[in-house]
Amino acid sequence: MDIHLQVFVTVAEKKNFSKAAEELHMTQPAVSQHIRKLEESIGVRLLERTNKYVRLNKAGEIVFHHAKEIVGLYTRMQHLVDDLANKASGPLSIGASYTFGEYILPHVIANMQKSYPDIVPTVTIGNTAEISSLVMSHQLDVGIVEGRFKEEKPLQTEAIAEDSMVIVASPTHPLSNKNGEVTVEDLEQQTWILREFGSGTREAAENVFQRLNMSPAHTMNFGSTQPIKEAVEAGLGISLLSQWAIQKELRHGDLQIINMHGLPFTRQFSTVTTSPFQTKALQIFIDLLRHNKQLTTFVIGNKKE
């Protein structure tokens, strides 16, 4: 791999020549020389430098975007070649949308580490759109996402688990104590606590609204599931959440499922990757996910006991 690109990426991420030199185990003059050589080969300056900061200019942003992809592809290629002769080991960058990443993925990784301690996973949690984008730009080896997403390049997908979405409210909420069946009109009049657009959980909620032919009178948006649960528990409104995400709250009586005709809503989680060539570490991880139905049943079952 072009060492100039690796040095440039490190400087851009650290925003500092001395910190980049420390990260790369180089002298600061050596780092400066690599940046100068790269700028000479491309024909433009890539960084704005002062005594206080180092930052990318417009040309630098373009080079950084593509350099990240090149570095990621080179690293993956090297691991694939190494795997021909060695056992599963090395880094594995995993991305997951919030529900899977926060409630299921830790158990999958713990299971993997018992048998393959030489695999070193790093985890990025984001919404479906963010994780898919990072996989497409080769900054993640694999993503686990829910819902649909627009891809700029073809992604290879494989369904690995199903999830049930239910309406939840505080036990003191009027709908939790209503006599008789909850109606669509009842739901429309409530404040709905929802995830942001771009998340699979938000997409599931929009699908439920469409299925029930309803439009909520009031909505509030949050960036992750935990504050939504807290808001619902505090009585601010109701929400549509994964049954994976509410096991503790159901067991402790902090949340209650609102039964409604046509629910629960079922959605699929899928892996997304960019290449048919996979390191041994990635192959092992995906194989564990393929058995995820047994694993998640075990995890959730234990929580209910």
CSV table of C-alpha atoms in Angstrom, one decimal:
chain,number,residue,atom,x,y,z
A,1,MET,CA,0.0,0.0,0.0
A,2,ASP,CA,1.1,3.6,-0.7
A,3,ILE,CA,2.6,4.7,2.6
A,4,HIS,CA,1.9,8.3,1.7
A,5,LEU,CA,-1.9,7.6,1.7
A,6,GLN,CA,-1.7,5.8,5.1
A,7,VAL,CA,0.1,8.8,6.6
A,8,PHE,CA,-2.3,11.2,5.0
A,9,VAL,CA,-5.3,9.4,6.4
A,10,THR,CA,-3.8,9.3,9.9
A,11,VAL,CA,-2.9,13.0,9.9
A,12,ALA,CA,-6.5,13.8,8.7
A,13,GLU,CA,-8.0,11.7,11.4
A,14,LYS,CA,-5.7,13.0,14.2
A,15,LYS,CA,-5.8,16.6,12.9
A,16,ASN,CA,-2.3,16.9,14.2
A,17,PHE,CA,1.2,16.0,12.8
A,18,SER,CA,2.8,15.1,16.1
A,19,LYS,CA,-0.1,12.8,17.1
A,20,ALA,CA,0.0,11.2,13.7
A,21,ALA,CA,3.7,10.6,14.0
A,22,GLU,CA,3.2,9.0,17.4
A,23,GLU,CA,0.4,6.8,16.0
A,24,LEU,CA,2.6,5.7,13.1
A,25,HIS,CA,5.8,5.4,15.1
A,26,MET,CA,7.5,8.0,12.9
A,27,THR,CA,9.3,11.2,13.4
A,28,GLN,CA,7.3,14.4,12.7
A,29,PRO,CA,9.6,15.4,9.8
A,30,ALA,CA,9.0,12.0,8.2
A,31,VAL,CA,5.3,12.5,8.4
A,32,SER,CA,5.6,16.0,6.9
A,33,GLN,CA,7.8,14.5,4.1
A,34,HIS,CA,5.2,11.9,3.2
A,35,ILE,CA,2.4,14.5,3.1
A,36,ARG,CA,4.6,16.7,0.8
A,37,LYS,CA,5.3,13.8,-1.5
A,38,LEU,CA,1.6,13.0,-1.8
A,39,GLU,CA,0.7,16.6,-2.5
A,40,GLU,CA,3.4,16.8,-5.2
A,41,SER,CA,2.2,13.6,-6.8
A,42,ILE,CA,-1.4,14.8,-6.9
A,43,GLY,CA,-0.5,18.4,-7.8
A,44,VAL,CA,-2.5,20.3,-5.2
A,45,ARG,CA,-2.3,21.1,-1.5
A,46,LEU,CA,-4.5,18.9,0.6
A,47,LEU,CA,-4.2,20.4,4.1
A,48,GLU,CA,-4.5,23.8,5.7
A,49,ARG,CA,-1.9,24.1,8.4
A,50,THR,CA,-1.4,26.7,11.2
A,51,ASN,CA,0.2,26.6,14.6
A,52,LYS,CA,-3.2,25.7,16.1
A,53,TYR,CA,-4.7,23.2,13.7
A,54,VAL,CA,-4.4,20.9,10.6
A,55,ARG,CA,-7.5,20.4,8.6
A,56,LEU,CA,-8.6,19.2,5.1
A,57,ASN,CA,-9.3,21.6,2.3
A,58,LYS,CA,-11.7,20.8,-0.5
A,59,ALA,CA,-9.1,18.7,-2.4
A,60,GLY,CA,-8.1,17.0,0.8
A,61,GLU,CA,-11.7,16.0,1.6
A,62,ILE,CA,-11.9,14.3,-1.8
A,63,VAL,CA,-8.6,12.5,-1.4
A,64,PHE,CA,-9.4,11.5,2.2
A,65,HIS,CA,-12.7,9.9,1.2
A,66,HIS,CA,-11.1,7.7,-1.5
A,67,ALA,CA,-8.0,7.1,0.6
A,68,LYS,CA,-10.1,5.6,3.3
A,69,GLU,CA,-11.6,3.1,0.8
A,70,ILE,CA,-8.2,2.3,-0.6
A,71,VAL,CA,-6.7,1.7,2.8
A,72,GLY,CA,-9.7,-0.5,3.8
A,73,LEU,CA,-9.5,-2.6,0.7
A,74,TYR,CA,-5.8,-3.1,1.0
A,75,THR,CA,-6.1,-4.2,4.7
A,76,ARG,CA,-8.9,-6.6,3.7
A,77,MET,CA,-6.8,-8.0,0.9
A,78,GLN,CA,-3.8,-8.6,3.2
A,79,HIS,CA,-6.0,-10.4,5.8
A,80,LEU,CA,-7.5,-12.6,3.0
A,81,VAL,CA,-4.0,-13.6,1.9
A,82,ASP,CA,-2.9,-14.2,5.5
A,83,ASP,CA,-5.9,-16.4,6.1
A,84,LEU,CA,-4.8,-18.9,3.5
A,85,ALA,CA,-2.1,-20.1,5.9
A,86,ASN,CA,-3.3,-19.0,9.3
A,87,LYS,CA,-6.2,-19.5,11.7
A,88,ALA,CA,-9.0,-17.0,12.2
A,89,SER,CA,-7.5,-13.9,13.9
A,90,GLY,CA,-7.0,-10.2,13.5
A,91,PRO,CA,-9.4,-7.2,13.4
A,92,LEU,CA,-13.0,-7.4,12.5
A,93,SER,CA,-15.0,-4.2,12.1
A,94,ILE,CA,-18.7,-4.7,12.7
A,95,GLY,CA,-21.5,-2.2,12.3
A,96,ALA,CA,-25.0,-2.6,13.6
A,97,SER,CA,-28.2,-0.7,13.8
A,98,TYR,CA,-29.2,0.3,17.3
A,99,THR,CA,-31.6,-2.5,18.3
A,100,PHE,CA,-29.4,-5.4,17.1
A,101,GLY,CA,-26.2,-3.6,18.2
A,102,GLU,CA,-27.4,-2.8,21.7
A,103,TYR,CA,-29.4,-5.9,22.6
A,104,ILE,CA,-28.2,-8.9,20.5
A,105,LEU,CA,-24.7,-8.2,19.1
A,106,PRO,CA,-22.9,-8.3,22.5
A,107,HIS,CA,-24.1,-11.9,23.0
A,108,VAL,CA,-23.0,-12.9,19.5
A,109,ILE,CA,-19.5,-11.4,20.1
A,110,ALA,CA,-19.2,-13.0,23.5
A,111,ASN,CA,-20.0,-16.3,22.0
A,112,MET,CA,-17.4,-15.8,19.2
A,113,GLN,CA,-14.7,-14.7,21.7
A,114,LYS,CA,-15.0,-18.0,23.6
A,115,SER,CA,-14.0,-20.0,20.6
A,116,TYR,CA,-11.9,-17.5,18.7
A,117,PRO,CA,-10.1,-15.3,21.2
A,118,ASP,CA,-7.6,-14.1,18.5
A,119,ILE,CA,-10.4,-12.3,16.6
A,120,VAL,CA,-10.4,-8.6,17.7
A,121,PRO,CA,-13.8,-7.0,17.0
A,122,THR,CA,-14.6,-3.3,16.9
A,123,VAL,CA,-18.2,-2.2,16.9
A,124,THR,CA,-19.9,0.8,15.4
A,125,ILE,CA,-23.5,1.5,16.3
A,126,GLY,CA,-25.6,3.7,14.1
A,127,ASN,CA,-28.9,3.8,12.2
A,128,THR,CA,-29.5,1.7,9.1
A,129,ALA,CA,-28.5,4.4,6.6
A,130,GLU,CA,-25.3,5.2,8.5
A,131,ILE,CA,-24.1,1.6,8.8
A,132,SER,CA,-24.9,0.8,5.2
A,133,SER,CA,-22.9,3.8,4.0
A,134,LEU,CA,-19.9,2.8,6.1
A,135,VAL,CA,-20.0,-0.7,4.6
A,136,MET,CA,-20.2,0.6,1.1
A,137,SER,CA,-17.2,2.8,1.7
A,138,HIS,CA,-15.2,-0.2,3.1
A,139,GLN,CA,-14.9,1.3,6.5
A,140,LEU,CA,-16.7,-1.7,8.0
A,141,ASP,CA,-16.3,-5.4,7.1
A,142,VAL,CA,-20.0,-6.2,7.8
A,143,GLY,CA,-23.2,-4.5,8.9
A,144,ILE,CA,-26.3,-5.8,10.5
A,145,VAL,CA,-29.3,-3.6,9.6
A,146,GLU,CA,-33.1,-3.6,9.5
A,147,GLY,CA,-35.4,-2.1,7.0
A,148,ARG,CA,-34.7,-0.9,3.4
A,149,PHE,CA,-32.0,1.5,2.4
A,150,LYS,CA,-30.8,3.2,-0.8
A,151,GLU,CA,-27.4,1.9,-1.9
A,152,GLU,CA,-25.0,3.7,-4.2
A,153,LYS,CA,-23.2,0.5,-5.0
A,154,PRO,CA,-24.5,-3.1,-4.9
A,155,LEU,CA,-24.4,-4.7,-1.4
A,156,GLN,CA,-24.7,-8.4,-0.7
A,157,THR,CA,-27.4,-9.0,1.8
A,158,GLU,CA,-28.5,-12.0,3.8
A,159,ALA,CA,-31.5,-12.2,6.2
A,160,ILE,CA,-30.3,-13.6,9.5
A,161,ALA,CA,-33.1,-12.9,12.1
A,162,GLU,CA,-36.7,-11.8,12.6
A,163,ASP,CA,-37.9,-9.2,15.2
A,164,SER,CA,-41.4,-8.4,16.5
A,165,MET,CA,-42.3,-4.8,17.0
A,166,VAL,CA,-45.0,-3.9,19.6
A,167,ILE,CA,-46.7,-0.8,20.9
A,168,VAL,CA,-45.6,0.0,24.5
A,169,ALA,CA,-46.8,2.4,27.1
A,170,SER,CA,-46.4,3.2,30.8
A,171,PRO,CA,-48.5,0.9,33.1
A,172,THR,CA,-50.2,4.1,34.3
A,173,HIS,CA,-51.0,5.3,30.8
A,174,PRO,CA,-54.8,5.4,30.0
A,175,LEU,CA,-54.4,2.9,27.1
A,176,SER,CA,-52.8,0.4,29.5
A,177,ASN,CA,-55.9,0.5,31.6
A,178,LYS,CA,-58.6,0.9,29.0
A,179,ASN,CA,-61.6,-1.4,29.2
A,180,GLY,CA,-62.2,-2.9,25.8
A,181,GLU,CA,-60.2,-3.0,22.6
A,182,VAL,CA,-57.8,-0.2,21.8
A,183,THR,CA,-58.8,1.5,18.5
A,184,VAL,CA,-57.0,3.3,15.8
A,185,GLU,CA,-58.6,6.5,16.9
A,186,ASP,CA,-57.2,5.9,20.4
A,187,LEU,CA,-53.7,5.5,18.9
A,188,GLU,CA,-54.0,8.6,16.7
A,189,GLN,CA,-54.8,10.9,19.7
A,190,GLN,CA,-51.6,9.9,21.5
A,191,THR,CA,-48.1,11.4,21.4
A,192,TRP,CA,-45.8,9.0,19.7
A,193,ILE,CA,-42.1,8.8,20.8
A,194,LEU,CA,-40.2,7.8,17.6
A,195,ARG,CA,-36.7,7.3,16.4
A,196,GLU,CA,-35.2,9.6,13.8
A,197,PHE,CA,-35.7,9.2,10.0
A,198,GLY,CA,-33.1,6.9,8.5
A,199,SER,CA,-33.5,4.3,11.3
A,200,GLY,CA,-35.1,0.9,10.7
A,201,THR,CA,-37.2,1.4,13.8
A,202,ARG,CA,-38.6,4.6,12.4
A,203,GLU,CA,-39.3,2.9,9.1
A,204,ALA,CA,-41.2,0.1,11.0
A,205,ALA,CA,-43.3,2.7,12.8
A,206,GLU,CA,-44.2,4.4,9.5
A,207,ASN,CA,-45.1,1.0,8.0
A,208,VAL,CA,-47.5,0.4,11.0
A,209,PHE,CA,-49.1,3.8,10.6
A,210,GLN,CA,-49.7,3.1,6.9
A,211,ARG,CA,-51.0,-0.4,7.7
A,212,LEU,CA,-53.5,1.0,10.3
A,213,ASN,CA,-54.3,4.0,8.0
A,214,MET,CA,-53.5,6.4,10.8
A,215,SER,CA,-51.6,9.7,11.3
A,216,PRO,CA,-50.5,10.5,14.9
A,217,ALA,CA,-51.6,13.8,16.3
A,218,HIS,CA,-48.3,14.5,18.0
A,219,THR,CA,-44.8,13.0,17.6
A,220,MET,CA,-41.4,13.4,19.4
A,221,ASN,CA,-38.1,12.2,17.9
A,222,PHE,CA,-35.2,10.7,19.8
A,223,GLY,CA,-31.8,9.4,18.4
A,224,SER,CA,-31.7,6.0,20.2
A,225,THR,CA,-34.0,3.5,21.9
A,226,GLN,CA,-33.0,4.0,25.5
A,227,PRO,CA,-34.3,7.6,25.9
A,228,ILE,CA,-37.5,6.5,24.1
A,229,LYS,CA,-38.0,3.8,26.7
A,230,GLU,CA,-37.4,6.4,29.5
A,231,ALA,CA,-39.8,8.9,27.9
A,232,VAL,CA,-42.5,6.3,27.5
A,233,GLU,CA,-42.0,5.0,31.1
A,234,ALA,CA,-42.3,8.7,32.3
A,235,GLY,CA,-45.7,8.9,30.6
A,236,LEU,CA,-44.7,11.3,27.7
A,237,GLY,CA,-46.4,9.1,25.2
A,238,ILE,CA,-46.4,5.7,23.5
A,239,SER,CA,-44.0,4.0,21.0
A,240,LEU,CA,-43.4,1.1,18.7
A,241,LEU,CA,-40.3,-0.9,19.9
A,242,SER,CA,-38.6,-4.2,19.4
A,243,GLN,CA,-39.5,-6.9,21.9
A,244,TRP,CA,-35.7,-7.5,22.1
A,245,ALA,CA,-35.3,-4.0,23.5
A,246,ILE,CA,-37.9,-4.1,26.2
A,247,GLN,CA,-37.4,-7.5,28.0
A,248,LYS,CA,-36.1,-5.9,31.3
A,249,GLU,CA,-38.8,-3.3,31.3
A,250,LEU,CA,-41.5,-5.9,30.8
A,251,ARG,CA,-40.1,-8.1,33.5
A,252,HIS,CA,-39.9,-5.2,36.0
A,253,GLY,CA,-43.3,-3.9,35.1
A,254,ASP,CA,-41.9,-0.5,33.8
A,255,LEU,CA,-43.5,-0.8,30.4
A,256,GLN,CA,-46.6,-2.6,29.1
A,257,ILE,CA,-47.5,-3.9,25.7
A,258,ILE,CA,-50.7,-2.4,24.2
A,259,ASN,CA,-52.5,-5.2,22.3
A,260,MET,CA,-53.8,-4.1,18.9
A,261,HIS,CA,-55.3,-6.1,16.0
A,262,GLY,CA,-52.7,-6.5,13.3
A,263,LEU,CA,-49.7,-6.4,15.6
A,264,PRO,CA,-47.0,-7.3,16.3
A,265,PHE,CA,-45.3,-6.0,13.2
A,266,THR,CA,-42.5,-8.3,12.0
A,267,ARG,CA,-39.3,-7.1,10.4
A,268,GLN,CA,-36.1,-8.7,9.2
A,269,PHE,CA,-32.5,-8.1,10.1
A,270,SER,CA,-29.9,-8.7,7.4
A,271,THR,CA,-26.1,-8.7,7.0
A,272,VAL,CA,-24.7,-6.4,4.4
A,273,THR,CA,-21.2,-6.8,2.9
A,274,THR,CA,-19.4,-5.6,-0.2
A,275,SER,CA,-17.3,-8.5,-1.4
A,276,PRO,CA,-17.8,-12.3,-1.9
A,277,PHE,CA,-14.2,-12.7,-0.6
A,278,GLN,CA,-14.2,-12.8,3.2
A,279,THR,CA,-11.6,-13.2,5.9
A,280,LYS,CA,-11.9,-16.2,8.1
A,281,ALA,CA,-12.8,-13.9,11.0
A,282,LEU,CA,-15.7,-12.5,9.0
A,283,GLN,CA,-16.8,-16.0,7.8
A,284,ILE,CA,-17.0,-17.2,11.4
A,285,PHE,CA,-18.9,-14.2,12.5
A,286,ILE,CA,-21.5,-14.5,9.8
A,287,ASP,CA,-21.8,-18.2,10.4
A,288,LEU,CA,-22.7,-17.4,14.1
A,289,LEU,CA,-25.3,-14.9,12.8
A,290,ARG,CA,-26.8,-17.6,10.6
A,291,HIS,CA,-27.6,-19.5,13.8
A,292,ASN,CA,-28.9,-16.3,15.4
A,293,LYS,CA,-32.5,-17.6,15.8
A,294,GLN,CA,-31.3,-20.2,18.4
A,295,LEU,CA,-29.0,-17.6,20.0
A,296,THR,CA,-31.6,-14.8,20.4
A,297,THR,CA,-34.3,-17.3,21.6
A,298,PHE,CA,-31.8,-18.3,24.3
A,299,VAL,CA,-30.9,-14.8,25.2
A,300,ILE,CA,-34.5,-13.5,25.4
A,301,GLY,CA,-35.7,-16.7,27.0
A,302,ASN,CA,-33.2,-16.3,29.9
A,303,LYS,CA,-34.4,-12.7,30.4
A,304,LYS,CA,-38.0,-13.8,30.7
A,305,GLU,CA,-37.2,-16.5,33.3
